[in-house]
Structures are given as C-alpha cells and as structure tokens.
mmCIF file of C-alpha atoms in Angstrom:
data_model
loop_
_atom_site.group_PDB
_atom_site.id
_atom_site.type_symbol
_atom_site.label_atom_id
_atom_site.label_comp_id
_atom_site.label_asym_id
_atom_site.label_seq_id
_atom_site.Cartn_x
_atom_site.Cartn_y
_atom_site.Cartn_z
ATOM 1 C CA UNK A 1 10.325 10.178 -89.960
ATOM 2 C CA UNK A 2 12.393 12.503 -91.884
ATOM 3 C CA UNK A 3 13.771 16.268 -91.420
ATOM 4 C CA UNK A 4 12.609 18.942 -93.982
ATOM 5 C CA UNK A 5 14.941 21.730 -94.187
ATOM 6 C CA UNK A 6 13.773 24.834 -96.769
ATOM 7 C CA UNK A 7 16.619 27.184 -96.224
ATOM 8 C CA UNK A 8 15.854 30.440 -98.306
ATOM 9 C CA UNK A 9 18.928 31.818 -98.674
ATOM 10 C CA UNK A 10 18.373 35.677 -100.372
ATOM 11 C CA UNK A 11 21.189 37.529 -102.036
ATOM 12 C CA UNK A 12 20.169 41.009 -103.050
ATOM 13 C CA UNK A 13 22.909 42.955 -104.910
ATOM 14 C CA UNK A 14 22.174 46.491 -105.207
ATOM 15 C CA UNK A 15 23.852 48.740 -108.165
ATOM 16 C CA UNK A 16 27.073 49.668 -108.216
ATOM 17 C CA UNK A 17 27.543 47.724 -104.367
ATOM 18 C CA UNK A 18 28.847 44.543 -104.120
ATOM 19 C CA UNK A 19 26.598 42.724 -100.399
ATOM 20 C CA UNK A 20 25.152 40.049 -100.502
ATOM 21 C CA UNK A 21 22.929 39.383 -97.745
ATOM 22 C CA UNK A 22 21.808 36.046 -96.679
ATOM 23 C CA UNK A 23 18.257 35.452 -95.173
ATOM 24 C CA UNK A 24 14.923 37.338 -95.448
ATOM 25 C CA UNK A 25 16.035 40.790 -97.631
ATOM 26 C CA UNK A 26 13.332 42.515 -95.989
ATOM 27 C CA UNK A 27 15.465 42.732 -92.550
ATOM 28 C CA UNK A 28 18.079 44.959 -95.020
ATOM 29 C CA UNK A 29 15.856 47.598 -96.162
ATOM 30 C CA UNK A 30 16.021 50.107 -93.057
ATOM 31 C CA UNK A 31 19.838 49.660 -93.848
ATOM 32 C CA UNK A 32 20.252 50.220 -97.354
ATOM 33 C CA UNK A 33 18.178 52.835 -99.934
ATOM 34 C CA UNK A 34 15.142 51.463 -101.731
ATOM 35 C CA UNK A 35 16.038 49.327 -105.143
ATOM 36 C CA UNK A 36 14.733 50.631 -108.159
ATOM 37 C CA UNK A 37 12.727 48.388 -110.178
ATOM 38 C CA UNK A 38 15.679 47.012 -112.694
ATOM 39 C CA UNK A 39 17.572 46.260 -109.547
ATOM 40 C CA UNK A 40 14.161 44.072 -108.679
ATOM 41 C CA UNK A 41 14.202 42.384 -111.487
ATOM 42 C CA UNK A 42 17.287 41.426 -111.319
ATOM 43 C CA UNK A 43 17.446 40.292 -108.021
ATOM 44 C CA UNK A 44 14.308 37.875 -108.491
ATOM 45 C CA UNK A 45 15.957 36.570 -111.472
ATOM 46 C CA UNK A 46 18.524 35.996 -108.979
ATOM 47 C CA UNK A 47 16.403 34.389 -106.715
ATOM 48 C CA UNK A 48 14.535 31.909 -109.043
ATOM 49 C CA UNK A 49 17.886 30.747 -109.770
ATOM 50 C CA UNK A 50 19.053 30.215 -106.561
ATOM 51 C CA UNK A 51 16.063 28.202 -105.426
ATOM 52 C CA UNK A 52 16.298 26.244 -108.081
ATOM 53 C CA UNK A 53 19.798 25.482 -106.710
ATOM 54 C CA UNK A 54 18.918 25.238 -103.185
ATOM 55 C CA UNK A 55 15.942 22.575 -104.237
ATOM 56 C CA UNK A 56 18.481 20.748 -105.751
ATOM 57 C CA UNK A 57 20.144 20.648 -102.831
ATOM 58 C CA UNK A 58 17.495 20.099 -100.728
ATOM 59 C CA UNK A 59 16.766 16.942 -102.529
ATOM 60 C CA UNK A 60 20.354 15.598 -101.767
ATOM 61 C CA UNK A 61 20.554 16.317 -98.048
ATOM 62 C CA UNK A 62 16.949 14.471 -98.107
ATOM 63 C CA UNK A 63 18.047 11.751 -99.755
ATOM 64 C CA UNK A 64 21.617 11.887 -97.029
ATOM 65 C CA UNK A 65 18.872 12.522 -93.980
ATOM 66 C CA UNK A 66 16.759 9.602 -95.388
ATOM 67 C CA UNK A 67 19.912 7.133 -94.676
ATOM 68 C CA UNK A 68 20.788 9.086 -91.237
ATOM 69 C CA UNK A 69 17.356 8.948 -90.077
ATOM 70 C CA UNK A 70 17.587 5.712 -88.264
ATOM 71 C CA UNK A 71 20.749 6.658 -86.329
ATOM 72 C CA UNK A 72 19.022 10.046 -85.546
ATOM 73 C CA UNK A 73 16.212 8.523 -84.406
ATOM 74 C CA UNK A 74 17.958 6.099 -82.014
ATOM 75 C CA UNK A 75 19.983 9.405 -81.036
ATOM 76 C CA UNK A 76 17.452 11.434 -80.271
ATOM 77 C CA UNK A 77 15.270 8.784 -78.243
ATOM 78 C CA UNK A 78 18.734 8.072 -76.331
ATOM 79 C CA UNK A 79 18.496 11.924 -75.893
ATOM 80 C CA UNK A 80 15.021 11.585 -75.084
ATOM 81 C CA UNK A 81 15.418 9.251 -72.544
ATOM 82 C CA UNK A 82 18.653 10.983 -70.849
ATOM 83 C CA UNK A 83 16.069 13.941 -70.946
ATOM 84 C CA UNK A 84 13.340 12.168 -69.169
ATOM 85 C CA UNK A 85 16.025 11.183 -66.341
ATOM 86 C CA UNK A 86 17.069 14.745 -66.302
ATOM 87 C CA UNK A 87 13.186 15.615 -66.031
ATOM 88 C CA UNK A 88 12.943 12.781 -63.276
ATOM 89 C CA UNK A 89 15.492 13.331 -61.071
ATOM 90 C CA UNK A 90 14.786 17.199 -61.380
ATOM 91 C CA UNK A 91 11.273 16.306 -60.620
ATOM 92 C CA UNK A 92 12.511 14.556 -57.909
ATOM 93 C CA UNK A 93 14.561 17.635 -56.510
ATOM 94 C CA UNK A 94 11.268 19.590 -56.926
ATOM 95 C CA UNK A 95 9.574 17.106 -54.852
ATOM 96 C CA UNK A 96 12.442 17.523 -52.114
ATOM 97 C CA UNK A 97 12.790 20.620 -52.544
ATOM 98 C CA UNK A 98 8.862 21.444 -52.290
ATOM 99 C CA UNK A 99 8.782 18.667 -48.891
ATOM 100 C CA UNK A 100 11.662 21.127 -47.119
ATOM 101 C CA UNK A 101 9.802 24.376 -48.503
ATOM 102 C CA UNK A 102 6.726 22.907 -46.973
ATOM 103 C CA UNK A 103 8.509 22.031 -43.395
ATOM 104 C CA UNK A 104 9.827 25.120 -43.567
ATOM 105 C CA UNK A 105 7.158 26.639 -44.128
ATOM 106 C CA UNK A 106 5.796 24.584 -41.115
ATOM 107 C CA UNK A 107 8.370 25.353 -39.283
ATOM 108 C CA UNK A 108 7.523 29.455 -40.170
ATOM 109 C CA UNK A 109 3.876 29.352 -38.791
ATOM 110 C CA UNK A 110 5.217 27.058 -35.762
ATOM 111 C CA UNK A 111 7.755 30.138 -35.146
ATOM 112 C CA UNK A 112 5.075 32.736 -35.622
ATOM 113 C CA UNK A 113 3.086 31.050 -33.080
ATOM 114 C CA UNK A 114 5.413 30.712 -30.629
ATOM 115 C CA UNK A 115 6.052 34.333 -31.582
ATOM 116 C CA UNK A 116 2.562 35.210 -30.906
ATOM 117 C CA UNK A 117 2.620 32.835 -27.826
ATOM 118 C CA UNK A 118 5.612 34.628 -26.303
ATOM 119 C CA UNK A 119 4.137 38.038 -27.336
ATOM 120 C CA UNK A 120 0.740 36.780 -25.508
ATOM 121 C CA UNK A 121 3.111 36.030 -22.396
ATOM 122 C CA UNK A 122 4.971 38.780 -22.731
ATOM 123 C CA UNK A 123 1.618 40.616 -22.364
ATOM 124 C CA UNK A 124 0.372 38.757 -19.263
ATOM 125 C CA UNK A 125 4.216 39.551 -17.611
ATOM 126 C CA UNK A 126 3.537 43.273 -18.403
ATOM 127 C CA UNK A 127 0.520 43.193 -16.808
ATOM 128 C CA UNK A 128 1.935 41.108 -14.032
ATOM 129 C CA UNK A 129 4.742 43.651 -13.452
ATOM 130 C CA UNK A 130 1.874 46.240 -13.301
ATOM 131 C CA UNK A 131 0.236 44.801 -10.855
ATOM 132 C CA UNK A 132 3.409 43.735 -8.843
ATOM 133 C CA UNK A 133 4.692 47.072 -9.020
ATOM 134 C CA UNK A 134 1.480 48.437 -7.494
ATOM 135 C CA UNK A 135 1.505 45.584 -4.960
ATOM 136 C CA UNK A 136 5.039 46.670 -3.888
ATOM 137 C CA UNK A 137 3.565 50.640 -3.346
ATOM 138 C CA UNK A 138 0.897 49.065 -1.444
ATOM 139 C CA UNK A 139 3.468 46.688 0.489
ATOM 140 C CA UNK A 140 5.728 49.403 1.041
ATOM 141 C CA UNK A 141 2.806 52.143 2.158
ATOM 142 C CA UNK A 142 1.392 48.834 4.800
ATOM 143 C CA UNK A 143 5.203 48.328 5.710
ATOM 144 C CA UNK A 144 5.550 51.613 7.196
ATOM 145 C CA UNK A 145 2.523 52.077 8.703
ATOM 146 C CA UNK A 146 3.455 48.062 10.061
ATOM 147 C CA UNK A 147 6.635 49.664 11.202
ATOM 148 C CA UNK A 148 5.061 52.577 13.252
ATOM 149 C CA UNK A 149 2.880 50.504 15.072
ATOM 150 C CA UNK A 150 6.117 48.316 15.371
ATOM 151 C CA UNK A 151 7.963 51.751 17.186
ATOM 152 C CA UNK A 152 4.606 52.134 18.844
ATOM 153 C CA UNK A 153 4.591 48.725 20.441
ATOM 154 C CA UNK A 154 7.959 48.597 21.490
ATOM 155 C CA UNK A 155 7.739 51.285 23.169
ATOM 156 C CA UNK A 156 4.751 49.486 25.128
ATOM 157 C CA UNK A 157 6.765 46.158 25.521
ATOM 158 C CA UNK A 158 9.838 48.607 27.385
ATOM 159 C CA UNK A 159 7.371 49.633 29.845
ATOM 160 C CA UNK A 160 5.946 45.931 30.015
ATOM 161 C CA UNK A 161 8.779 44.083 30.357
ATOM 162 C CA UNK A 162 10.442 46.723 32.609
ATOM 163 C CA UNK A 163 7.013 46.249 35.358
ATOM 164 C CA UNK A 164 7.150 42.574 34.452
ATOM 165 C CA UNK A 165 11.160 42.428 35.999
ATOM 166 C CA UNK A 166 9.817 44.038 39.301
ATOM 167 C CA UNK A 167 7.058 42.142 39.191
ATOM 168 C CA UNK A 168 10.107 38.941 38.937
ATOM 169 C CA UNK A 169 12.210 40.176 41.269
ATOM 170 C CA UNK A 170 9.426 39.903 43.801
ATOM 171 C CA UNK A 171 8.842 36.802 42.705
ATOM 172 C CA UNK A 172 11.906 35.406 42.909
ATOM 173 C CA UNK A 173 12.488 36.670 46.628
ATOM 174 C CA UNK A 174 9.222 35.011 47.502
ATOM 175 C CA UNK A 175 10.222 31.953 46.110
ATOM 176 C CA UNK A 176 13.998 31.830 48.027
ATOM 177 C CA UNK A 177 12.234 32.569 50.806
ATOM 178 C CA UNK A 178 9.610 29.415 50.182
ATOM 179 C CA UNK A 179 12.378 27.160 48.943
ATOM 180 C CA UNK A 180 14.339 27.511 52.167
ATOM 181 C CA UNK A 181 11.526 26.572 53.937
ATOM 182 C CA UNK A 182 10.678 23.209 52.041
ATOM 183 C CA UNK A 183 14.485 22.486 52.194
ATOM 184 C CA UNK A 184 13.840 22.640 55.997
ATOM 185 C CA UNK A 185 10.686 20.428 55.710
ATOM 186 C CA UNK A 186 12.566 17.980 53.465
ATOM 187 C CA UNK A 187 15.580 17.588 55.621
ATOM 188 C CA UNK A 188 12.763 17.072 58.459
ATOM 189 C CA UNK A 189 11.297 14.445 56.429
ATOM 190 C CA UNK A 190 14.555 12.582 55.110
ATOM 191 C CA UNK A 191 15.639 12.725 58.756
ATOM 192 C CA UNK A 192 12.251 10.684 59.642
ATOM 193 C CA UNK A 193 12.601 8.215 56.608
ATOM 194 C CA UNK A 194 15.778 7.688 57.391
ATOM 195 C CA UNK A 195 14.751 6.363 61.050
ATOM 196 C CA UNK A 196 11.473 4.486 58.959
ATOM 197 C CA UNK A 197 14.160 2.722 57.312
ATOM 198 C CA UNK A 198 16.282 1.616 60.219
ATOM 199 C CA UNK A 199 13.277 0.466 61.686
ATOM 200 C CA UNK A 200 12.443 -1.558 58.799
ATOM 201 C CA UNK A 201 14.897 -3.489 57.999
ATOM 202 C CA UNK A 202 16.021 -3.857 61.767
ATOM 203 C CA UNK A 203 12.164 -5.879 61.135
ATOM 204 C CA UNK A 204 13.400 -7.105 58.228
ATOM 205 C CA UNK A 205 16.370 -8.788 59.674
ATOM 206 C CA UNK A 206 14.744 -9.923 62.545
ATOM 207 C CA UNK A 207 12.461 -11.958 60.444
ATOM 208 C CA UNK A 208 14.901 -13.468 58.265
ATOM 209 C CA UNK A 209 16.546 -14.756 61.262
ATOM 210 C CA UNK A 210 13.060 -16.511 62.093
ATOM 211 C CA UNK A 211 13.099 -17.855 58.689
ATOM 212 C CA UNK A 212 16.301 -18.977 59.809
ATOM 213 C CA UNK A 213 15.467 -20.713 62.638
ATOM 214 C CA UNK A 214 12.227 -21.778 60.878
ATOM 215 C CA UNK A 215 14.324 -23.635 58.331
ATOM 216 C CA UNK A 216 16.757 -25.253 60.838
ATOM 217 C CA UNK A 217 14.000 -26.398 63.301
ATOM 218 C CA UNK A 218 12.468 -28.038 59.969
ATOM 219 C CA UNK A 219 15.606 -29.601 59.043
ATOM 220 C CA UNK A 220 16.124 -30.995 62.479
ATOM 221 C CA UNK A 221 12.473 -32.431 62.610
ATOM 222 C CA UNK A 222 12.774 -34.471 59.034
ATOM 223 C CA UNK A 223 13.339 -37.518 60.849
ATOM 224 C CA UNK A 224 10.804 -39.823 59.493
ATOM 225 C CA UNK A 225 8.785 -39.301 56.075
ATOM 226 C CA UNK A 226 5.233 -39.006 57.382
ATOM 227 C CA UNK A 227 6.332 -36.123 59.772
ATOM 228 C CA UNK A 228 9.278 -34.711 57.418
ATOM 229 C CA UNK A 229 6.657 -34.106 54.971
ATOM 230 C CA UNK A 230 3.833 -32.505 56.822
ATOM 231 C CA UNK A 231 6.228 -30.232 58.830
ATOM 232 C CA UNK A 232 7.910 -29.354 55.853
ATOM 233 C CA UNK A 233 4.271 -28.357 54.076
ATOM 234 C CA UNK A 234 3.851 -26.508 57.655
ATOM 235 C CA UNK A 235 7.101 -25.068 57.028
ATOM 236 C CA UNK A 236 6.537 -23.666 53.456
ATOM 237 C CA UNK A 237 3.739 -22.249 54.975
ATOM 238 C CA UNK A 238 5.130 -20.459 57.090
ATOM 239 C CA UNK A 239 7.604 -19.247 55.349
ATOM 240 C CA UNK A 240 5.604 -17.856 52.324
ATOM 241 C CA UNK A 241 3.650 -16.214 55.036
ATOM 242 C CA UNK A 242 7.004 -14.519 56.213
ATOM 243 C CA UNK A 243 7.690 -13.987 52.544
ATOM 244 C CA UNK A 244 4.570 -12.018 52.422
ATOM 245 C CA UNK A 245 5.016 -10.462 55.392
ATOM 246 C CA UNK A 246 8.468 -9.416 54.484
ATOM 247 C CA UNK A 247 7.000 -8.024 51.130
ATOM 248 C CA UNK A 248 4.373 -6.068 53.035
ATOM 249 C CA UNK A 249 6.942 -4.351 54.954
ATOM 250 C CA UNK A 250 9.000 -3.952 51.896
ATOM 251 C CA UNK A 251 5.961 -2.232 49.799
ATOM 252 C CA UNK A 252 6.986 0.928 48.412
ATOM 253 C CA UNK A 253 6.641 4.407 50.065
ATOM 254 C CA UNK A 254 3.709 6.685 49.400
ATOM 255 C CA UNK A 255 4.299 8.994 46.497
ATOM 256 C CA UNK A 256 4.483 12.105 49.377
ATOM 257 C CA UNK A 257 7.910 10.588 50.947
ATOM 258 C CA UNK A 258 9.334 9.301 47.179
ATOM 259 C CA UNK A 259 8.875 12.409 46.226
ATOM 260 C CA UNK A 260 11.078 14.173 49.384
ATOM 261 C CA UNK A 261 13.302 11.138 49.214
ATOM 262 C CA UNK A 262 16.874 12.088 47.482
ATOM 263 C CA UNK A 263 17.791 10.195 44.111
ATOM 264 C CA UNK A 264 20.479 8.209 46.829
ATOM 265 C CA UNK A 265 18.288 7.223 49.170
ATOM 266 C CA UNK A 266 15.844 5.978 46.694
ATOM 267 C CA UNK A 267 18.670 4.063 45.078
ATOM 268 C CA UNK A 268 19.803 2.867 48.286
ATOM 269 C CA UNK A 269 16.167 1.845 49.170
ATOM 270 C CA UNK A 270 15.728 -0.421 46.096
ATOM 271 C CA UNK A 271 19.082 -2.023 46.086
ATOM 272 C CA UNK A 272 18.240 -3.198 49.423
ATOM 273 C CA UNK A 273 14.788 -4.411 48.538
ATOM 274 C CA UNK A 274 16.181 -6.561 45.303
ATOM 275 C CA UNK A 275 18.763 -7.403 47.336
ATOM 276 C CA UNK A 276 16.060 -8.590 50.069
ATOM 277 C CA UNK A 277 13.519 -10.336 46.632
ATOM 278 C CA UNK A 278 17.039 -12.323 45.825
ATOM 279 C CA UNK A 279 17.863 -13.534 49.239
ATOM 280 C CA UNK A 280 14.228 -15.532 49.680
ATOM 281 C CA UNK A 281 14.653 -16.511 46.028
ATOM 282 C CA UNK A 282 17.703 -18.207 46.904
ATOM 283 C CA UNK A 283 16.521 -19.890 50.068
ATOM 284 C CA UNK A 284 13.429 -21.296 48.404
ATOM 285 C CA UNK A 285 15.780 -22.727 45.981
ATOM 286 C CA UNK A 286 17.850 -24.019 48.048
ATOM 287 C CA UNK A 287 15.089 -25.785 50.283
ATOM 288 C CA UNK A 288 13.691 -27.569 47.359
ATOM 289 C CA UNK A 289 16.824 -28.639 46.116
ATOM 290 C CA UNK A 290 17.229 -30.025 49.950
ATOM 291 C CA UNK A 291 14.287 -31.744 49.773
ATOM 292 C CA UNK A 292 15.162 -33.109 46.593
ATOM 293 C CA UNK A 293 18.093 -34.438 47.771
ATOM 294 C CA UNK A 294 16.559 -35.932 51.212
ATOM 295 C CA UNK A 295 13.069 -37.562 49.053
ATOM 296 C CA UNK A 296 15.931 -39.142 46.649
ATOM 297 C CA UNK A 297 18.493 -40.617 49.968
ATOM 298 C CA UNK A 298 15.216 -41.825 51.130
ATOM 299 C CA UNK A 299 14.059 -43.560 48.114
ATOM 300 C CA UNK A 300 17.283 -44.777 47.423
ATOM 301 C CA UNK A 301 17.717 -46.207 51.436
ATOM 302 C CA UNK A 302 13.918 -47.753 50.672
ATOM 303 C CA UNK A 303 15.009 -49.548 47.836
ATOM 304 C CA UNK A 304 18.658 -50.725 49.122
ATOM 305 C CA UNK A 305 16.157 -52.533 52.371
ATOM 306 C CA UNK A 306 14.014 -54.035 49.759
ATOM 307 C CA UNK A 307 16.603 -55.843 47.857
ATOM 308 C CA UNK A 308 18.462 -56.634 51.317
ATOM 309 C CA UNK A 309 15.202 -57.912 52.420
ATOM 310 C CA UNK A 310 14.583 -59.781 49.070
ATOM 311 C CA UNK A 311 18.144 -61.065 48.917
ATOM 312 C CA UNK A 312 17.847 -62.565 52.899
ATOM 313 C CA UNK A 313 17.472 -66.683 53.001
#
C-alpha cells in the first residue's frame, strides 16, 4: 500500500514585491491588496509550471516510497501493535480505575447511609433528650413533693420513736424485774438437779458394784461345764438386765430441766454417762474374752485326758 503525497505548493509574486508564499494563496489575500489581472496571469503561468515540477517530483518520491513501503509497513504495524499495548494496558487502567470509582462510589452511598442512619439516631436521641428532660421536671417536681412528705414523716417517726423509748424503758424494767425472778427459779431448780444427780449415780454405783459381785459370784461358780455355762447364760442375763436398768436411770432429762441446766452441768452430765456406756462396754468385753479363755483351757484339758487316756496300756 503506498503513500500519495500532492503537495501544492503556491508562490504568488505581486508587482513590484518580492513574497512568495507557500500553500493555499487564498489565506494571503486579507494580507496583501487585490492582484490585478496581469499579475493573475502571471502567477498561473507560474503555477502551471510549478506543478509540472512538483508532479515530477511527486513521481520520484513515489517511486522512493514504493521501495520504503515494506519497511514502513512493518514500522507502522510495530507501531500499531506498541499502540494496541498502549490501548490495552490503558484499557486496563480504565478498568481499575472504573472498579475503585465504582467502590468508591460504594463506599459514598454506604457513607451517606450511615449518614442518614446517624442523622435518623441523632433524631431519636433528640427526642429522647426531650423526653428525658421532661422526665427530670417531672422527677424533680415528685422529688420535692417526696421530700415534704419525707419532713412530714419524720417529724411523725420523732414523736414515734420518742413514745416507743418509754414504751422500752417500761419494758425493760419489767423484764429485770422477771429475769431476777427466773434466775431465782433456776438456781432453785439446778439446786434440785444437782441432788437428782447425786442420787443417781449414788444408784448408779451401787449397781455396778452388784454387777460386780454378779460377775465374781459367776466366776467362782464356773466349776464344771454344764453349770459354768448355764450360770453364766443366767449371768448375762442378769447383767443386760442391769445394763438396762442402768440405761433407764441414765435416760436423759426432760427438755424442762435441760433447758434450766447450765452448759457445765450438762457437760458434766454426759461425760459421766459415756463414761458410764464405756465402763459396761468394757466389762462385757472382758467377760467374753474370759470365757473365751476358760471354753479354750477346758477344751484343751479335754483333749490332753483323751490322749492320756488313749496313750494308757
């Protein structure tokens, strides 16, 4: 594909000046004064001439452009393509840059509704501080007429509280005066327990010495097995019975004298009765270990006569 170039190269020489002009003459006339019509001539003779010249030339840079086409053509499709980049990565730029004008714009009506959402809540806060403000006159106006009746009631609580003192100090004469009385009664009735008491385990003692006995007298009579055994049964018997007995007398107090009881006799009360509960434990151990002991000598005496009695001619 070749270039075509038609330059038209004018050269108007007006009398008596000596410009030559080069392009379209017509772009020269608001310049200079109008020709006159031998001028006219002239200057078309002059321009025949010089076309005739310029086709000339125009022929030999066709013929050069013919041989420089090629090159020109690779040239300008390398200039093409660098174009087409250009186009491509500005296209790509546009893209980009349309993306961030779009998030931004995003980001714009996102603001402007928060905007409008904090302008809403702004609203609702005015009209919240409206209303709390008018709460507060109506807070304040029931706080003082809370605080007269306040004044108004104390004033009724003085006089209450100064009749309820009277009113306590009566009271509290009454009740020294009651107090000493069932301090009197209670030393009355600790003086009696404490004679219960004596009395009981005076009882108490004298029946653990008949246990006493009661054991010894069964210790003595263990002669022989048959009557060992059923006097100890008899025994046992009687000394569970005791047991009981003893328990009986040991039962505790009705809840009238715990209650006029002091914490030490109390104490002293129970650490005699587990001392009491220990002491039987103890000797009814100790009489079936005894009899442990005297069923084992016997068995042991039975089968030393046996093997005497076997071993004999």
């Amino acid at each position: 594909m070749g270039l075509c170039f038609s330059p038209i190269i004018c050269v108007f020489k007006s009398c008596g000046q000596g410009q030559v002009y080069a392009g379209d003459p017509a772009q020269h006339y608001g310049q200079t004064p109008s020709p006159s019509k031998e001028s006219l001539c002239w200057a078309i003779n002059t321009f025949k001439a010089e076309n005739h010249e310029l086709r000339v030339l125009n022929a030999e840079m066709r013929m050069e452009l013919a041989g420089k086409s090629i090159s020109w053509e690779l040239e300008r499709q390398n200039l093409i393509d660098g174009k087409m980049h250009s186009l491509a990565m500005a296209k790509r730029d546009v893209d980009i840059l349309v993306e961030a004008m779009e998030e931004s714009a995003a980001r714009e009506r996102e603001c402007e509704a928060k905007i409008e959402d904090m302008a809403s809540t702004l609203r609702v806060k005015d009209e919240l501080i409206v209303q709390s403000k008018e709460g507060l006159q109506r807070q304040e106006a029931e706080s003082q007429r809370v605080e007269a009746k306040i004044r108004q009631s104390h004033i009724m609580r003085q006089a209450t509280v100064t009749a309820l003192e009277e009113s306590l100090t009566a009271q509290r004469d009454a009740s020294a005066k009651k107090m000493e009385e069932l301090q009197q009664r209670l030393t009355e009735t600790n003086e009696k327990l404490v004679i219960k008491q004596q009395a009981s385990i005076a009882q108490v003692t004298r029946m653990e010495e008949e246990i006493r006995l009661l054991i010894q007298k069964n210790q003595e009579l263990q002669v022989s097995v048959t009557a060992a055994h059923f006097d100890l049964n008899a025994n046992l018997l009687a000394c569970v019975k005791v047991d009981s007995d003893c328990r009986n007398l040991r039962r505790p107090l009705p809840f009238q004298e715990l209650a006029l009881m002091s914490d030490k006799d109390k104490a002293r009360i129970q650490k005699e009765e587990e001392k009491s509960k220990k002491e039987a434990e103890k000797r009814l151990k100790n009489e079936r270990r005894a009899k442990e002991e005297r069923e084992k000598k016997e068995r042991t005496d039975r089968e030393e006569e046996e093997m005497k009695a076997v071993a004999a001619p």
